[in-house]
mmCIF file of C-alpha atoms and ligand atoms in Angstrom:
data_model
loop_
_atom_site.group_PDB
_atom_site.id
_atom_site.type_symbol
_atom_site.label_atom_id
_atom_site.label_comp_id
_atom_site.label_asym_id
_atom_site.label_seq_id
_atom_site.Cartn_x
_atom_site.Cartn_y
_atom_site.Cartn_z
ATOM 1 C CA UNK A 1 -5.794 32.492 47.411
ATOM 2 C CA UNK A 2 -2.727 34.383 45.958
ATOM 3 C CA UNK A 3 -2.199 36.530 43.004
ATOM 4 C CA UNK A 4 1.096 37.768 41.900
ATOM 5 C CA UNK A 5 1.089 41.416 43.164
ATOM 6 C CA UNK A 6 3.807 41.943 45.945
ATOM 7 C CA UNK A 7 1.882 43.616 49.137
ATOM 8 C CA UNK A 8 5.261 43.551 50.669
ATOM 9 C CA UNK A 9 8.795 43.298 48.934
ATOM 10 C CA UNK A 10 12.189 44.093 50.910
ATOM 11 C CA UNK A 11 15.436 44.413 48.664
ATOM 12 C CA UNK A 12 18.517 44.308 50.469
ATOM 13 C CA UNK A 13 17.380 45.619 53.430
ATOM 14 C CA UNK A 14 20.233 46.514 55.848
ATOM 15 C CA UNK A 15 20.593 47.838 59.936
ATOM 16 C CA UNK A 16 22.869 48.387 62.188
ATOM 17 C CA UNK A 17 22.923 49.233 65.844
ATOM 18 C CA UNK A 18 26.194 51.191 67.447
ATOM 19 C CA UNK A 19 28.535 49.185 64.589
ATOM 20 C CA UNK A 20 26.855 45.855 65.224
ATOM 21 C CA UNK A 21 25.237 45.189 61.827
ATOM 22 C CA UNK A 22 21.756 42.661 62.307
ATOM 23 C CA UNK A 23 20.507 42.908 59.226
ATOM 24 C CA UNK A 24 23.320 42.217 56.225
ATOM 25 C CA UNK A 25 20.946 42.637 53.375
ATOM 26 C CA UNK A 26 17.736 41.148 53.945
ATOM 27 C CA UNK A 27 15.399 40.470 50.353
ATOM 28 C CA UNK A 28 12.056 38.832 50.934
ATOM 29 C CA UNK A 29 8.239 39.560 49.239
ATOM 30 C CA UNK A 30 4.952 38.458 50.029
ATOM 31 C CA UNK A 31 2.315 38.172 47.672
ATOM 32 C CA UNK A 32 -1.455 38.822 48.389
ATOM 33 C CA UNK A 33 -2.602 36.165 50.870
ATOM 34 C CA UNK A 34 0.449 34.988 51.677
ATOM 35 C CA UNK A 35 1.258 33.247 55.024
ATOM 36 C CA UNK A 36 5.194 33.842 55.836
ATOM 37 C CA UNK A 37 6.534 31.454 58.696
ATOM 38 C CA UNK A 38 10.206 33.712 59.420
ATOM 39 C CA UNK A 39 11.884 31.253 62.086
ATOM 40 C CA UNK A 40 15.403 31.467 63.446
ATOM 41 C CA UNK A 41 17.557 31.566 66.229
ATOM 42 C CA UNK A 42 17.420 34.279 68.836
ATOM 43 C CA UNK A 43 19.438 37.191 67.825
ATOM 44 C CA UNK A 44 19.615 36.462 64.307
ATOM 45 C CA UNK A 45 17.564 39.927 63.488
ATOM 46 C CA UNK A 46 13.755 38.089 63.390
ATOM 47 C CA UNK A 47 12.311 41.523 65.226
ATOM 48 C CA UNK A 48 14.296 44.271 63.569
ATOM 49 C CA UNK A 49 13.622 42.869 60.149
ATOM 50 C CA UNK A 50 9.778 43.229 61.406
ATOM 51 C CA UNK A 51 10.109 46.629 63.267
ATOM 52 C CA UNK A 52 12.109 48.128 59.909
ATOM 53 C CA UNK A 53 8.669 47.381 58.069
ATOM 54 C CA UNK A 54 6.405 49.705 59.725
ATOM 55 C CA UNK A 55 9.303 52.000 60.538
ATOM 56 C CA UNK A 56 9.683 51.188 64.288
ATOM 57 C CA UNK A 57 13.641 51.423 63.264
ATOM 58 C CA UNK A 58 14.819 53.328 60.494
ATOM 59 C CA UNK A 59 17.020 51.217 57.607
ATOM 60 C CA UNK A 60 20.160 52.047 56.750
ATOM 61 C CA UNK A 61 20.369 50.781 53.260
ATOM 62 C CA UNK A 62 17.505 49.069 50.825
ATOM 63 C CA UNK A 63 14.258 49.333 49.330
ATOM 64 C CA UNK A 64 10.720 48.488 51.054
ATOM 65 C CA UNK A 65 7.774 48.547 49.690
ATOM 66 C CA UNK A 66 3.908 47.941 50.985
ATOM 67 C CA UNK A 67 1.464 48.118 49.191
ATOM 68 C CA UNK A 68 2.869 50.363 46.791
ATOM 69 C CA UNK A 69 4.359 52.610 48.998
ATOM 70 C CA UNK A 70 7.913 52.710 48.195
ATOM 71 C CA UNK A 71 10.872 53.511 50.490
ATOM 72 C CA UNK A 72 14.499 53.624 49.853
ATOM 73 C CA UNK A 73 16.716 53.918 51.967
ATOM 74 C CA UNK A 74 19.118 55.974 53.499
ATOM 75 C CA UNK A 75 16.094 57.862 53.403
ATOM 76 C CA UNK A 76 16.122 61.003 51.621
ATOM 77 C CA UNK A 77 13.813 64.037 51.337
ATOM 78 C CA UNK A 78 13.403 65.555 54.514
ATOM 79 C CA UNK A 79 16.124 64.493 56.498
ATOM 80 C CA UNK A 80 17.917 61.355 58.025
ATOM 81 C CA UNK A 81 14.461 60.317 59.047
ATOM 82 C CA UNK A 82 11.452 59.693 57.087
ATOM 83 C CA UNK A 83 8.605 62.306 57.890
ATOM 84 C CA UNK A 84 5.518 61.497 60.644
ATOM 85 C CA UNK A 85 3.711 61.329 57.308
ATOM 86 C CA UNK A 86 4.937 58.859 55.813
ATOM 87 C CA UNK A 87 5.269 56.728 58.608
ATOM 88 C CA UNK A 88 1.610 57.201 58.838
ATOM 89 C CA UNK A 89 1.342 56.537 55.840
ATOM 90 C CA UNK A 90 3.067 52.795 56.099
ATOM 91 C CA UNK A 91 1.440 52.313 59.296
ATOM 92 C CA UNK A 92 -2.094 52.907 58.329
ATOM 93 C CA UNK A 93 -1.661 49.553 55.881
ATOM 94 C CA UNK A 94 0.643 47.397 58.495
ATOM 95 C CA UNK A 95 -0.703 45.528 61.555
ATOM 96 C CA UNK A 96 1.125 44.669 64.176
ATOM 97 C CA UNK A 97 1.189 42.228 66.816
ATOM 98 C CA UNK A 98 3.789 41.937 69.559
ATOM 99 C CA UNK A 99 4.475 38.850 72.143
ATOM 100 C CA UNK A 100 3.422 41.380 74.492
ATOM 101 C CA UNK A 101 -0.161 42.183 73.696
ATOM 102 C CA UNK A 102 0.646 45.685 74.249
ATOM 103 C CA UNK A 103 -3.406 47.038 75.319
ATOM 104 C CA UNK A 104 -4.251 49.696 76.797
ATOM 105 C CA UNK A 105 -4.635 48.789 80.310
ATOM 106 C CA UNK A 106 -7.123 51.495 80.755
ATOM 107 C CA UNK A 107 -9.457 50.519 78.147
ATOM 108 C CA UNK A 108 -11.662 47.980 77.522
ATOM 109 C CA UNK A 109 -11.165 45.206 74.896
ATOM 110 C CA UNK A 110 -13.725 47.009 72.426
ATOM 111 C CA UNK A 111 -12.281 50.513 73.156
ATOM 112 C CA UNK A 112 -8.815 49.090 72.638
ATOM 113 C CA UNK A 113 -10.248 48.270 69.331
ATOM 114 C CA UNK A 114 -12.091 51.575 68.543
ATOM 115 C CA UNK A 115 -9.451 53.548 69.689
ATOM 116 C CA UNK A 116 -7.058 54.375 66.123
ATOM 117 C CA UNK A 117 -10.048 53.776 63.673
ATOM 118 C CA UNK A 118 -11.821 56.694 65.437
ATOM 119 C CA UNK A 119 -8.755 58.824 66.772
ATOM 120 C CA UNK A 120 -6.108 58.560 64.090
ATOM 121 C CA UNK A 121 -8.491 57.065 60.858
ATOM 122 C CA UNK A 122 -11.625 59.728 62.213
ATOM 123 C CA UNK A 123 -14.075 57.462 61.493
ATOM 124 C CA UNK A 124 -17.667 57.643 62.863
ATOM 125 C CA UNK A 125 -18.017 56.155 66.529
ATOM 126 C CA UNK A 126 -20.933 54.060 66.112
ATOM 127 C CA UNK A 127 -19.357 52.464 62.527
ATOM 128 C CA UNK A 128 -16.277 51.924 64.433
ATOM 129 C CA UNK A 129 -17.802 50.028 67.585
ATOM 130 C CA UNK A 130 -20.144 48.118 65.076
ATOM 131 C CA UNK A 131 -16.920 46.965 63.248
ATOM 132 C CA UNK A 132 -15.233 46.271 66.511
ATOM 133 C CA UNK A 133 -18.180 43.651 67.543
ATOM 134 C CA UNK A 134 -17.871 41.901 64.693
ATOM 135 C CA UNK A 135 -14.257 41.655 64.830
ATOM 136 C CA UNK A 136 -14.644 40.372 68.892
ATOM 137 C CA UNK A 137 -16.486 37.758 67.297
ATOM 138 C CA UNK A 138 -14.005 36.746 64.631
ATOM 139 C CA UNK A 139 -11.450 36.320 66.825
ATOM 140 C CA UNK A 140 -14.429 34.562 69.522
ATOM 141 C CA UNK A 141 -14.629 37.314 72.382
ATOM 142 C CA UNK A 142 -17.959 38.577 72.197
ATOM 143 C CA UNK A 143 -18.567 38.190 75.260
ATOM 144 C CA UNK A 144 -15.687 40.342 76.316
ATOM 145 C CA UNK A 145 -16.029 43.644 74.560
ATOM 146 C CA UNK A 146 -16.531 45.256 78.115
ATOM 147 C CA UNK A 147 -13.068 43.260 80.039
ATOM 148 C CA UNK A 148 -10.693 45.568 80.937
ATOM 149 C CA UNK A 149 -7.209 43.483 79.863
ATOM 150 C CA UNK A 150 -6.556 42.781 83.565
ATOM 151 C CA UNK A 151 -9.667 40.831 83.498
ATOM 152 C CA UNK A 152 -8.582 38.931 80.402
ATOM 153 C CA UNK A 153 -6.244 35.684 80.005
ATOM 154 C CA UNK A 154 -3.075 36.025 77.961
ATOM 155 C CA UNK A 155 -4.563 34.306 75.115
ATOM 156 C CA UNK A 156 -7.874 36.868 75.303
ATOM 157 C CA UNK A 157 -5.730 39.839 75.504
ATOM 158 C CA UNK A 158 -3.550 38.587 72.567
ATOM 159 C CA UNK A 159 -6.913 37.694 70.148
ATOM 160 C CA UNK A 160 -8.217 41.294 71.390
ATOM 161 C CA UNK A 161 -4.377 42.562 70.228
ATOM 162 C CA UNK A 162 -5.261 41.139 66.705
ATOM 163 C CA UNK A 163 -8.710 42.294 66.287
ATOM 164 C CA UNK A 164 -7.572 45.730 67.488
ATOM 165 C CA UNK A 165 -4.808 45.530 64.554
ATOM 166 C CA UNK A 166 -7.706 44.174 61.820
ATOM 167 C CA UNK A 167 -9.533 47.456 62.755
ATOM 168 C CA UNK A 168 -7.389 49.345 60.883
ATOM 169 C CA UNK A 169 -8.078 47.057 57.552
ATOM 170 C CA UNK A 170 -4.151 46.258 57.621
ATOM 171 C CA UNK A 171 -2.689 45.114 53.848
ATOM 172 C CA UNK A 172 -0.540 42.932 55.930
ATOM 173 C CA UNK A 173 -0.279 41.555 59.470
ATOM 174 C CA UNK A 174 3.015 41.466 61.387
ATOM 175 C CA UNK A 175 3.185 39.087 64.025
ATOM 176 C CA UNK A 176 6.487 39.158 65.801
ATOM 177 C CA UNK A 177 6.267 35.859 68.395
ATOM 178 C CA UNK A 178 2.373 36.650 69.245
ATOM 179 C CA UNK A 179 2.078 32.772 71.078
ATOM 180 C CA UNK A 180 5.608 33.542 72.825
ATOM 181 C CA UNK A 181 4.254 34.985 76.009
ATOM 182 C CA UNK A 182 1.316 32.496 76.494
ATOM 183 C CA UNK A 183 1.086 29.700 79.009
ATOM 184 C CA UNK A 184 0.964 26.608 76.641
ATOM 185 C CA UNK A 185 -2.411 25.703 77.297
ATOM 186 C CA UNK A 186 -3.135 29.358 75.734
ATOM 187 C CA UNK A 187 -1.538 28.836 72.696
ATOM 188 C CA UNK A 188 -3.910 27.439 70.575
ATOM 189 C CA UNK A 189 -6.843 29.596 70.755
ATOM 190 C CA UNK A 190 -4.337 32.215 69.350
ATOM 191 C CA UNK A 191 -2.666 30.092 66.426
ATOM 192 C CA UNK A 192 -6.283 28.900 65.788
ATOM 193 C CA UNK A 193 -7.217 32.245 65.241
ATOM 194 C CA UNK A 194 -3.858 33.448 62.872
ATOM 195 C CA UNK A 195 -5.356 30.165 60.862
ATOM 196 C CA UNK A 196 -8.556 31.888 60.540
ATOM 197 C CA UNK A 197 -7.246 34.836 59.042
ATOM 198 C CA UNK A 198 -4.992 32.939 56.575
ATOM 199 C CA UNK A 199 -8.026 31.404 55.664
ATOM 200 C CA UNK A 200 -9.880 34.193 54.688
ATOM 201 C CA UNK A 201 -6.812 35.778 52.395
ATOM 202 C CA UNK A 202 -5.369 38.162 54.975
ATOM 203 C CA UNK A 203 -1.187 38.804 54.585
ATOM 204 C CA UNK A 204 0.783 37.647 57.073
ATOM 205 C CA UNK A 205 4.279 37.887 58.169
ATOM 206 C CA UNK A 206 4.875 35.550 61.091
ATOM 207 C CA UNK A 207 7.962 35.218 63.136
ATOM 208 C CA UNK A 208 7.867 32.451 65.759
ATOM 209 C CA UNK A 209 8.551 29.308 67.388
ATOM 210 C CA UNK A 210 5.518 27.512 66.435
ATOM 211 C CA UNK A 211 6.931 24.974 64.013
ATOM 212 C CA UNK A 212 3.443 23.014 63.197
ATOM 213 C CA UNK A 213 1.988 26.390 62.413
ATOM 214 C CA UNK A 214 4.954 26.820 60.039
ATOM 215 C CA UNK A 215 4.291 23.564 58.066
ATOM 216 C CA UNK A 216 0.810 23.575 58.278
ATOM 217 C CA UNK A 217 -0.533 27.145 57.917
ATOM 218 C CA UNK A 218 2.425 28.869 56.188
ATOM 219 C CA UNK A 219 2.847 29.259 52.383
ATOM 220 C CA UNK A 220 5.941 29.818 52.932
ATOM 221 C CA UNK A 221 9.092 29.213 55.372
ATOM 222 C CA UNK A 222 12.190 32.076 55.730
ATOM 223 C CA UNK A 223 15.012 31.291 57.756
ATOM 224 C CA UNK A 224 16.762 33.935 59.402
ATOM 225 C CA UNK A 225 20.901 33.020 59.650
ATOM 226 C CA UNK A 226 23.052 36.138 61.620
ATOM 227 C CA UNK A 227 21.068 38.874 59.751
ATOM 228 C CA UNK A 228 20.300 37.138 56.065
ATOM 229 C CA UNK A 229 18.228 35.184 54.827
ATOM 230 C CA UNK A 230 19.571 31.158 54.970
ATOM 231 C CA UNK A 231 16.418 29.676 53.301
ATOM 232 C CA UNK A 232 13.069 31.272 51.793
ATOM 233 C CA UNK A 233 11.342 27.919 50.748
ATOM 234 C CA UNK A 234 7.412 25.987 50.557
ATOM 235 C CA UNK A 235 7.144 24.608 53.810
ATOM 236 C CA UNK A 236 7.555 20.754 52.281
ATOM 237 C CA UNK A 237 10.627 21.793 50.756
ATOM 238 C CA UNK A 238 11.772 23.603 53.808
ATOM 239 C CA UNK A 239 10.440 20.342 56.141
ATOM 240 C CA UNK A 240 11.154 17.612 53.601
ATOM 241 C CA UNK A 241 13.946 15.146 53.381
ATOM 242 C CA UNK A 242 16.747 17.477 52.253
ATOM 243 C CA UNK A 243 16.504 19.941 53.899
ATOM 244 C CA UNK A 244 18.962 23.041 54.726
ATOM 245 C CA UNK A 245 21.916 22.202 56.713
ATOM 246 C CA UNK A 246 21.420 25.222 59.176
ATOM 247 C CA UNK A 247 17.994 24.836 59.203
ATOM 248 C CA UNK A 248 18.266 21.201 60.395
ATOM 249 C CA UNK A 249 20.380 22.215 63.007
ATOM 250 C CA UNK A 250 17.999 24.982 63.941
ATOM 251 C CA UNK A 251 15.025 22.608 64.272
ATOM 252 C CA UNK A 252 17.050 20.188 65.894
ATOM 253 C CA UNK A 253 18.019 22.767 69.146
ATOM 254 C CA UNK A 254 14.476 23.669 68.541
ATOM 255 C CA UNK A 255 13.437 20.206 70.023
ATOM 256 C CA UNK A 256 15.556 20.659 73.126
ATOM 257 C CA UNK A 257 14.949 24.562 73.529
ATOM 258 C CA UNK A 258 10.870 24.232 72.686
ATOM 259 C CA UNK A 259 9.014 25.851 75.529
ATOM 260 C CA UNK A 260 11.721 28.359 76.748
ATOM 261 C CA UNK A 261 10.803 31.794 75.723
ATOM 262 C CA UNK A 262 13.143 33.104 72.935
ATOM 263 C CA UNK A 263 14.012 36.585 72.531
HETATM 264 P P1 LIG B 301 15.552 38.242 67.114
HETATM 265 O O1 LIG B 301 14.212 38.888 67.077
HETATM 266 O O2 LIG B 301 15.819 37.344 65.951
HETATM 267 O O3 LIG B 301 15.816 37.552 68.412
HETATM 268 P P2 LIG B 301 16.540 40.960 67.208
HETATM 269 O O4 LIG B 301 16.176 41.595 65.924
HETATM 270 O O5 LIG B 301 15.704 41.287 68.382
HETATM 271 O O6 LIG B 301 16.659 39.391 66.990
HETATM 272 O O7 LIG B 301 18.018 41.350 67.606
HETATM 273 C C1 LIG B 301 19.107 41.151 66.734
HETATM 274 C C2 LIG B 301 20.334 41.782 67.350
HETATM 275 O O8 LIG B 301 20.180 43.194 67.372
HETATM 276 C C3 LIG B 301 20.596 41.363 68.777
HETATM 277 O O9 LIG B 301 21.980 41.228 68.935
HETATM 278 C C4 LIG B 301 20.064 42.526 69.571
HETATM 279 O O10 LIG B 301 20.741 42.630 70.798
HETATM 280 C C5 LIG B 301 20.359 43.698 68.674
HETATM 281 N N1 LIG B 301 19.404 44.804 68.851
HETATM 282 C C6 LIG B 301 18.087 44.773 68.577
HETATM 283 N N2 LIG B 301 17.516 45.971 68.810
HETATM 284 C C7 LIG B 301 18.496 46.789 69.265
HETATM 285 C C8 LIG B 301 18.555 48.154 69.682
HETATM 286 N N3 LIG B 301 17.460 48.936 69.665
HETATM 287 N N4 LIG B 301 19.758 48.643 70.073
HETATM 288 C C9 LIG B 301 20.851 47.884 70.060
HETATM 289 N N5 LIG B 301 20.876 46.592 69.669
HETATM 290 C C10 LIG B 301 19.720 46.042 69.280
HETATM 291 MG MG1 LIG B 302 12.643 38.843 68.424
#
């Protein structure tokens, strides 16, 4: 289900690092409910594009937007950086996922869940550990709410890495290469859950190398090309019988290359 407001819409968003520029003006929205498959060849800018949304890197030119909160950038105000505030602000409506599960070793999967709602949101305890059950079951880890991560596959850890991120009641999901990391047999218990979630409305930004979740799951399918955007397309146009020359290319050194963890 989709209606037309934009929970996320990036105008000519733009980043450099030491003189190298990786993003040359990156434009891309995503209504509500929308599934975005971003593919594209390592290097071409897949993660900083991701990490500018929730302000793990600071733009250096362009507008962002999530739900409704508006940034332009270079960022004005109070300084060359925007404020802890409102990079609360954007965070408290952004999930994140990384290939690397990123947990808290220390904790166990349902306190790796409870953790921000009741520490940075100040919720009440037992609301948040109710929540966090039900979430271990969406993403079919009930059983595990008391695993410490070592104790957990890759695959576990990752679907306890997205139920920790739908604590927060996220606008949007950003998954940057969440099946990367897995051992193929792992793989699908995570992709089966991402389908879950599209199911049920959530946002989703998606960079990875899963090219059946692409056609099947995505609404739509945004090529990354050297820092721009080479093709934003439906997922039959993208996969159909025309398709974009890089693109083609892409998928074809996909076919040789699938299976080899990409950067
Ligand atoms: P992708 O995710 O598509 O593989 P990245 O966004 O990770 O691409 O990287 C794009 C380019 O930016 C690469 O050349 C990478 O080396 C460079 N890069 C990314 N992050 C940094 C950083 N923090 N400092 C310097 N260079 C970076
Ligand atoms: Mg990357």
């Amino acid at each position: 289900m989709t209606n037309d407001a934009p929970v996320v819409r990036v105008e000519g968003l733009e980043k450099s690092f030491a003189g190298l520029k990786v993003l040359k003006g990156v434009s891309l929205s995503a209504r509500k409910g929308e599934v975005v498959a971003i593919l594209g060849r390592s290097g071409s800018g897949k993660s900083t594009f991701l990490r500018c949304l929730n302000l793990l890197e600071t733009p250096d030119q362009g507008r962002l937007s999530i739900d409704g909160r508006e940034l332009t950038f270079p960022f004005g105000g109070n300084g060359p950086k925007p404020s802890r505030k409102t990079i609360e602000n954007l965070r408290a409506v952004t999930g994140m996922v990384f290939q690397g599960f990123n947990l808290w070793s220390h904790k166990t999967a349902i306190e790796n869940i409870t953790e921000a709602p009741i520490h940075v949101l100040g919720r009440p305890k037992a609301e948040c550990i109710e929540e966090a059950r039900a979430l271990l079951a969406r993403v079919g880890l009930s059983d595990r709410a008391d695993y410490y991560p070592m104790h957990l596959s890759g695959g576990q850890q990752q679907r306890v890495a997205i139920a920790r991120a739908l604590a927060m009641r996220p606008k949007v999901i950003l998954f940057d290469e969440p099946t990367s990391a897995l051992d193929p047999e792992l793989v699908g218990e995570v992709l089966q859950v991402m389908r879950g979630l599209a199911e049920d409305g959530m946002t989703m930004l998606v960079v990875t190398h899963e090219i059946g979740f692409a056609r099947e799951v995505a609404n739509r399918v945004v090529f990354f090309e050297e820092g721009r955007v080479g093709l934003d397309a439906s997922p039959r146009e993208a996969f159909g019988n025309h398709p974009h020359e890089g693109f083609r290319r892409f998928l074809a050194s996909q076919g040789n290359a699938m299976g080899t963890a990409a950067g």
